[in-house]
Amino acid sequence: MPADPTPHGSSPAGDPAAGATRAPAPGPDADADAPARAWARGDAPARLAQTALADLPWQVGVPKPDPVVVVDGVTRTFGGLTAVSVDHLEIQRGGITGLIGPNGAGKTTLFNLLTGFDQPNTGTWSFDGRPLGKLAPHQVARLGVVRTFQLTKALSRLTVLQNMLLGAKDQSGESFFKALLPTTWRGQEKANTEKALDLLRRFKLDAKKDDFAGTLSGGQRKLLEMARALMSDPKVVMLDEPMAGVNPALTQSLLGHVKDLREEGMSVIFVEHDMDVVRDISDWVVVMAAGRVIAEGPPESISQNKDVVDAYLGAHHDAPLTSEEEDRVLAESRAAIIAERAPAGTPSERTGL
Amino acid sequence: MTEFLDALQLGVRAMFAYQAVFFALLAIGLNLHFGYTGLLNFGQIAFAMLGGYGIAISVSQWGLPFGVGVLVGLGAAVVLALLLGLPTLRLRADYLGIVTIAAAEALRLLFRSVSATDLTGSTLGLQAFNGGFLALCPWTVAKRYDILGTRWSGAELWVITVGWTLVLLCSLLVFALMRSPWGRVLRAVREDEDAARALGKNVYAYKMQSLVLGGVFGALGGMVYAVGTGAVQPDQYQNANTFLAYGALILGGAARVLGPVIGAMLLWFIIAFSESGLTALVDSGVSFFGLFRLDEVFSTTDVSYARFVIIGLGIMLLMVFRPQGIIGDRREVMLDAR
């Protein structure tokens, strides 16, 4: 039950400290859990983001001290369905922001809007103070906002190393005429290859570098996609369900990599359904339901938030019900959902968190 | 036995004739489109037609030198690629397929329409435009030459010399491009456009570059064909040729530099060998294991159809036993099946 209202010792396998010894102050327990990690070097960016966010009120649309992405009045409708309607949202620089919500809440649509894969009906959004409206996906990526996909997009018939090299930015060999003059890109290619091999070693994929990416397992593809995104030295990394379909051991390694991104000063926004993961690594959590941001705050605040619990479990979930009442409430909420999300939403969506 | 050797000789000759050059160049263009970029171009013959007619119209109708005709043909192919690509390359792959197949047929009908007679000569086409090309030939054009038992006219030899040089140069160009980062992006576009976009690649621009370059290869093929036959007629440029070129590409192996070249040579070997072989069999009145005589069920006029049946059978067998083509990479093809 991901959205258990009482915080307790829920932790992914292999990391027994997480959650069990929850820090009293609101804030992520990530660093408290792993003081021995090599990257824990004093005044790391993690702490900066964490302390910067510590005193903020737990309100929707609260201004952040140093926002890297600002969203204003963005709406996106598909026919009669409002998939996304976000009034104001700021993402803190150098932090890990978790984006959660039930299925159909508009998380992926918001990702698509932010990265130029979809255009909103109204609204503006900016990255580093630079408006991103009307930019094509590749332009957004070149600015330093890279994303991964919910359904992993490994380029199957390219080798792992070629996949990695594609991620590198500003390659002169990618222009048609310079491609014909190897001397213009050979040096750059060599440097990129070294960087790619370093990253592959970090992600433990170096043994696979000459294999076709299509032969990798699902989890390895997730790793490859993340590593590939890092080739461009992004400023903001947007991960769409990075842990979906990944076994617990690999989840731990992926979590470590996501934390490493923060240590290197990148801002991470990620969509995830597993609340343990969200509690473990987020500095700040944004909850969406039916296209709106219904709550935001540090991870501790979220599971106690009534709106959030209602969004996941339905209202009155904690009141003892007679079977007649149960039927009535079910019928009501079905009707409400149908009214809210017609025609695309179906009642069955509610059950699948 | 001598018939068999003759058929074999004719088959080998056809491997090097200008028709094989024509299909090799068409297929090299298709390899760039389909094999490397994942573009479905079903109207490659339109580019070839513009190449051939570019020379023919410039030289016979406008009186321009041969070299200018070549430039006109290449320019026309580039313009056609841009026109076809601009509206469709932002859409899903099948839209380009629809538009190219329609454009190829529309262009052919336009060129053979009566109202175009002044420019294209309508169904009669245009002749006498390759004088400037043959004048460049270092040997005597009218003489006949025997090479390894096959007879060639000087003009034919000159056409195939230039033709195979073009094939070599185009293959080298594709080879150089495909091992560069540019080629890597092209293959990434083939695998997944959205992934390429998310990595900051301007997918639209790359698809356009690929379409234009492959179209130019097609136009070069059309030029070789036009100077080889010495005349252009709209009906030489039936769209069936596009699909035969696809056949050559699949036969040789897609996404391999030499795949289309080997495929085109093999295609023409099969066509010529089966034609002369079948004709000889029918003429000599051989019986089919004593059951019936071949000429009872089969006339020599059927042979030209039968050779395409044989090509079709060959491709089907290839797909079953060797889906990657002659020189393709089996691992790569098997990944597709997932």
JSON list of N, CA, C and O in Angstrom, two decimals, chain A residues 104-134:
[
{"chain": "A", "resi": 104, "resn": "GLY", "atom": "N", "xyz": [-3.22, 8.11, -14.90]},
{"chain": "A", "resi": 104, "resn": "GLY", "atom": "CA", "xyz": [-4.08, 9.08, -15.56]},
{"chain": "A", "resi": 104, "resn": "GLY", "atom": "C", "xyz": [-4.05, 10.44, -14.92]},
{"chain": "A", "resi": 104, "resn": "GLY", "atom": "O", "xyz": [-4.86, 11.30, -15.24]},
{"chain": "A", "resi": 105, "resn": "ALA", "atom": "N", "xyz": [-3.09, 10.66, -14.00]},
{"chain": "A", "resi": 105, "resn": "ALA", "atom": "CA", "xyz": [-3.04, 11.96, -13.32]},
{"chain": "A", "resi": 105, "resn": "ALA", "atom": "C", "xyz": [-2.41, 13.04, -14.18]},
{"chain": "A", "resi": 105, "resn": "ALA", "atom": "O", "xyz": [-2.52, 14.22, -13.87]},
{"chain": "A", "resi": 106, "resn": "GLY", "atom": "N", "xyz": [-1.77, 12.67, -15.27]},
{"chain": "A", "resi": 106, "resn": "GLY", "atom": "CA", "xyz": [-1.18, 13.67, -16.15]},
{"chain": "A", "resi": 106, "resn": "GLY", "atom": "C", "xyz": [0.32, 13.85, -15.96]},
{"chain": "A", "resi": 106, "resn": "GLY", "atom": "O", "xyz": [0.88, 14.82, -16.45]},
{"chain": "A", "resi": 107, "resn": "LYS", "atom": "N", "xyz": [0.95, 12.92, -15.28]},
{"chain": "A", "resi": 107, "resn": "LYS", "atom": "CA", "xyz": [2.38, 13.07, -15.02]},
{"chain": "A", "resi": 107, "resn": "LYS", "atom": "C", "xyz": [3.19, 12.99, -16.30]},
{"chain": "A", "resi": 107, "resn": "LYS", "atom": "O", "xyz": [4.03, 13.85, -16.58]},
{"chain": "A", "resi": 108, "resn": "THR", "atom": "N", "xyz": [2.92, 11.96, -17.08]},
{"chain": "A", "resi": 108, "resn": "THR", "atom": "CA", "xyz": [3.68, 11.78, -18.32]},
{"chain": "A", "resi": 108, "resn": "THR", "atom": "C", "xyz": [3.35, 12.90, -19.32]},
{"chain": "A", "resi": 108, "resn": "THR", "atom": "O", "xyz": [4.23, 13.38, -20.03]},
{"chain": "A", "resi": 109, "resn": "THR", "atom": "N", "xyz": [2.08, 13.32, -19.33]},
{"chain": "A", "resi": 109, "resn": "THR", "atom": "CA", "xyz": [1.72, 14.43, -20.22]},
{"chain": "A", "resi": 109, "resn": "THR", "atom": "C", "xyz": [2.49, 15.69, -19.84]},
{"chain": "A", "resi": 109, "resn": "THR", "atom": "O", "xyz": [2.97, 16.42, -20.70]},
{"chain": "A", "resi": 110, "resn": "LEU", "atom": "N", "xyz": [2.62, 15.92, -18.52]},
{"chain": "A", "resi": 110, "resn": "LEU", "atom": "CA", "xyz": [3.39, 17.09, -18.08]},
{"chain": "A", "resi": 110, "resn": "LEU", "atom": "C", "xyz": [4.84, 16.96, -18.53]},
{"chain": "A", "resi": 110, "resn": "LEU", "atom": "O", "xyz": [5.44, 17.94, -19.01]},
{"chain": "A", "resi": 111, "resn": "PHE", "atom": "N", "xyz": [5.39, 15.76, -18.44]},
{"chain": "A", "resi": 111, "resn": "PHE", "atom": "CA", "xyz": [6.75, 15.52, -18.93]},
{"chain": "A", "resi": 111, "resn": "PHE", "atom": "C", "xyz": [6.84, 15.86, -20.41]},
{"chain": "A", "resi": 111, "resn": "PHE", "atom": "O", "xyz": [7.77, 16.53, -20.85]},
{"chain": "A", "resi": 112, "resn": "ASN", "atom": "N", "xyz": [5.87, 15.35, -21.17]},
{"chain": "A", "resi": 112, "resn": "ASN", "atom": "CA", "xyz": [5.89, 15.60, -22.61]},
{"chain": "A", "resi": 112, "resn": "ASN", "atom": "C", "xyz": [5.83, 17.09, -22.90]},
{"chain": "A", "resi": 112, "resn": "ASN", "atom": "O", "xyz": [6.50, 17.58, -23.81]},
{"chain": "A", "resi": 113, "resn": "LEU", "atom": "N", "xyz": [5.02, 17.82, -22.13]},
{"chain": "A", "resi": 113, "resn": "LEU", "atom": "CA", "xyz": [4.89, 19.25, -22.36]},
{"chain": "A", "resi": 113, "resn": "LEU", "atom": "C", "xyz": [6.21, 19.95, -22.03]},
{"chain": "A", "resi": 113, "resn": "LEU", "atom": "O", "xyz": [6.67, 20.81, -22.78]},
{"chain": "A", "resi": 114, "resn": "LEU", "atom": "N", "xyz": [6.81, 19.57, -20.91]},
{"chain": "A", "resi": 114, "resn": "LEU", "atom": "CA", "xyz": [8.03, 20.25, -20.48]},
{"chain": "A", "resi": 114, "resn": "LEU", "atom": "C", "xyz": [9.17, 20.01, -21.45]},
{"chain": "A", "resi": 114, "resn": "LEU", "atom": "O", "xyz": [10.06, 20.84, -21.59]},
{"chain": "A", "resi": 115, "resn": "THR", "atom": "N", "xyz": [9.17, 18.86, -22.13]},
{"chain": "A", "resi": 115, "resn": "THR", "atom": "CA", "xyz": [10.30, 18.54, -23.01]},
{"chain": "A", "resi": 115, "resn": "THR", "atom": "C", "xyz": [9.99, 18.79, -24.48]},
{"chain": "A", "resi": 115, "resn": "THR", "atom": "O", "xyz": [10.78, 18.41, -25.34]},
{"chain": "A", "resi": 116, "resn": "GLY", "atom": "N", "xyz": [8.86, 19.41, -24.77]},
{"chain": "A", "resi": 116, "resn": "GLY", "atom": "CA", "xyz": [8.57, 19.78, -26.15]},
{"chain": "A", "resi": 116, "resn": "GLY", "atom": "C", "xyz": [7.96, 18.68, -26.98]},
{"chain": "A", "resi": 116, "resn": "GLY", "atom": "O", "xyz": [7.71, 18.87, -28.16]},
{"chain": "A", "resi": 117, "resn": "PHE", "atom": "N", "xyz": [7.74, 17.49, -26.40]},
{"chain": "A", "resi": 117, "resn": "PHE", "atom": "CA", "xyz": [7.14, 16.41, -27.18]},
{"chain": "A", "resi": 117, "resn": "PHE", "atom": "C", "xyz": [5.65, 16.64, -27.40]},
{"chain": "A", "resi": 117, "resn": "PHE", "atom": "O", "xyz": [5.03, 15.99, -28.22]},
{"chain": "A", "resi": 118, "resn": "ASP", "atom": "N", "xyz": [5.09, 17.56, -26.63]},
{"chain": "A", "resi": 118, "resn": "ASP", "atom": "CA", "xyz": [3.68, 17.89, -26.79]},
{"chain": "A", "resi": 118, "resn": "ASP", "atom": "C", "xyz": [3.57, 19.40, -26.55]},
{"chain": "A", "resi": 118, "resn": "ASP", "atom": "O", "xyz": [4.41, 19.97, -25.85]},
{"chain": "A", "resi": 119, "resn": "GLN", "atom": "N", "xyz": [2.61, 20.03, -27.17]},
{"chain": "A", "resi": 119, "resn": "GLN", "atom": "CA", "xyz": [2.44, 21.46, -26.95]},
{"chain": "A", "resi": 119, "resn": "GLN", "atom": "C", "xyz": [1.16, 21.70, -26.16]},
{"chain": "A", "resi": 119, "resn": "GLN", "atom": "O", "xyz": [0.14, 21.09, -26.45]},
{"chain": "A", "resi": 120, "resn": "PRO", "atom": "N", "xyz": [1.21, 22.59, -25.15]},
{"chain": "A", "resi": 120, "resn": "PRO", "atom": "CA", "xyz": [0.02, 22.82, -24.33]},
{"chain": "A", "resi": 120, "resn": "PRO", "atom": "C", "xyz": [-0.99, 23.73, -25.03]},
{"chain": "A", "resi": 120, "resn": "PRO", "atom": "O", "xyz": [-0.66, 24.41, -26.00]},
{"chain": "A", "resi": 121, "resn": "ASN", "atom": "N", "xyz": [-2.21, 23.72, -24.53]},
{"chain": "A", "resi": 121, "resn": "ASN", "atom": "CA", "xyz": [-3.21, 24.64, -25.07]},
{"chain": "A", "resi": 121, "resn": "ASN", "atom": "C", "xyz": [-2.96, 26.06, -24.57]},
{"chain": "A", "resi": 121, "resn": "ASN", "atom": "O", "xyz": [-3.10, 27.01, -25.32]},
{"chain": "A", "resi": 122, "resn": "THR", "atom": "N", "xyz": [-2.62, 26.18, -23.29]},
{"chain": "A", "resi": 122, "resn": "THR", "atom": "CA", "xyz": [-2.30, 27.50, -22.75]},
{"chain": "A", "resi": 122, "resn": "THR", "atom": "C", "xyz": [-1.10, 27.34, -21.83]},
{"chain": "A", "resi": 122, "resn": "THR", "atom": "O", "xyz": [-0.73, 26.24, -21.45]},
{"chain": "A", "resi": 123, "resn": "GLY", "atom": "N", "xyz": [-0.55, 28.51, -21.46]},
{"chain": "A", "resi": 123, "resn": "GLY", "atom": "CA", "xyz": [0.45, 28.50, -20.40]},
{"chain": "A", "resi": 123, "resn": "GLY", "atom": "C", "xyz": [1.86, 28.69, -20.89]},
{"chain": "A", "resi": 123, "resn": "GLY", "atom": "O", "xyz": [2.16, 28.61, -22.08]},
{"chain": "A", "resi": 124, "resn": "THR", "atom": "N", "xyz": [2.73, 29.02, -19.94]},
{"chain": "A", "resi": 124, "resn": "THR", "atom": "CA", "xyz": [4.14, 29.21, -20.24]},
{"chain": "A", "resi": 124, "resn": "THR", "atom": "C", "xyz": [4.95, 28.40, -19.25]},
{"chain": "A", "resi": 124, "resn": "THR", "atom": "O", "xyz": [4.49, 28.10, -18.16]},
{"chain": "A", "resi": 125, "resn": "TRP", "atom": "N", "xyz": [6.14, 28.03, -19.65]},
{"chain": "A", "resi": 125, "resn": "TRP", "atom": "CA", "xyz": [7.04, 27.38, -18.71]},
{"chain": "A", "resi": 125, "resn": "TRP", "atom": "C", "xyz": [8.45, 27.74, -19.13]},
{"chain": "A", "resi": 125, "resn": "TRP", "atom": "O", "xyz": [8.71, 28.07, -20.29]},
{"chain": "A", "resi": 126, "resn": "SER", "atom": "N", "xyz": [9.32, 27.76, -18.16]},
{"chain": "A", "resi": 126, "resn": "SER", "atom": "CA", "xyz": [10.67, 28.20, -18.47]},
{"chain": "A", "resi": 126, "resn": "SER", "atom": "C", "xyz": [11.68, 27.33, -17.78]},
{"chain": "A", "resi": 126, "resn": "SER", "atom": "O", "xyz": [11.39, 26.66, -16.80]},
{"chain": "A", "resi": 127, "resn": "PHE", "atom": "N", "xyz": [12.87, 27.33, -18.35]},
{"chain": "A", "resi": 127, "resn": "PHE", "atom": "CA", "xyz": [13.99, 26.59, -17.79]},
{"chain": "A", "resi": 127, "resn": "PHE", "atom": "C", "xyz": [15.13, 27.59, -17.63]},
{"chain": "A", "resi": 127, "resn": "PHE", "atom": "O", "xyz": [15.49, 28.26, -18.59]},
{"chain": "A", "resi": 128, "resn": "ASP", "atom": "N", "xyz": [15.62, 27.73, -16.40]},
{"chain": "A", "resi": 128, "resn": "ASP", "atom": "CA", "xyz": [16.69, 28.70, -16.13]},
{"chain": "A", "resi": 128, "resn": "ASP", "atom": "C", "xyz": [16.27, 30.11, -16.57]},
{"chain": "A", "resi": 128, "resn": "ASP", "atom": "O", "xyz": [17.08, 30.87, -17.10]},
{"chain": "A", "resi": 129, "resn": "GLY", "atom": "N", "xyz": [15.02, 30.44, -16.41]},
{"chain": "A", "resi": 129, "resn": "GLY", "atom": "CA", "xyz": [14.53, 31.76, -16.81]},
{"chain": "A", "resi": 129, "resn": "GLY", "atom": "C", "xyz": [14.30, 31.91, -18.29]},
{"chain": "A", "resi": 129, "resn": "GLY", "atom": "O", "xyz": [13.94, 32.99, -18.77]},
{"chain": "A", "resi": 130, "resn": "ARG", "atom": "N", "xyz": [14.51, 30.86, -19.04]},
{"chain": "A", "resi": 130, "resn": "ARG", "atom": "CA", "xyz": [14.37, 30.91, -20.50]},
{"chain": "A", "resi": 130, "resn": "ARG", "atom": "C", "xyz": [13.07, 30.24, -20.90]},
{"chain": "A", "resi": 130, "resn": "ARG", "atom": "O", "xyz": [12.87, 29.08, -20.58]},
{"chain": "A", "resi": 131, "resn": "PRO", "atom": "N", "xyz": [12.18, 30.96, -21.55]},
{"chain": "A", "resi": 131, "resn": "PRO", "atom": "CA", "xyz": [10.90, 30.32, -21.90]},
{"chain": "A", "resi": 131, "resn": "PRO", "atom": "C", "xyz": [11.11, 29.15, -22.86]},
{"chain": "A", "resi": 131, "resn": "PRO", "atom": "O", "xyz": [11.91, 29.22, -23.79]},
{"chain": "A", "resi": 132, "resn": "LEU", "atom": "N", "xyz": [10.39, 28.07, -22.62]},
{"chain": "A", "resi": 132, "resn": "LEU", "atom": "CA", "xyz": [10.55, 26.87, -23.43]},
{"chain": "A", "resi": 132, "resn": "LEU", "atom": "C", "xyz": [9.38, 26.65, -24.38]},
{"chain": "A", "resi": 132, "resn": "LEU", "atom": "O", "xyz": [9.37, 25.67, -25.10]},
{"chain": "A", "resi": 133, "resn": "GLY", "atom": "N", "xyz": [8.39, 27.53, -24.34]},
{"chain": "A", "resi": 133, "resn": "GLY", "atom": "CA", "xyz": [7.23, 27.35, -25.20]},
{"chain": "A", "resi": 133, "resn": "GLY", "atom": "C", "xyz": [7.66, 27.32, -26.66]},
{"chain": "A", "resi": 133, "resn": "GLY", "atom": "O", "xyz": [8.61, 27.98, -27.05]},
{"chain": "A", "resi": 134, "resn": "LYS", "atom": "N", "xyz": [6.99, 26.50, -27.44]},
{"chain": "A", "resi": 134, "resn": "LYS", "atom": "CA", "xyz": [7.21, 26.44, -28.90]},
{"chain": "A", "resi": 134, "resn": "LYS", "atom": "C", "xyz": [8.56, 25.88, -29.30]},
{"chain": "A", "resi": 134, "resn": "LYS", "atom": "O", "xyz": [8.95, 25.96, -30.46]}
]
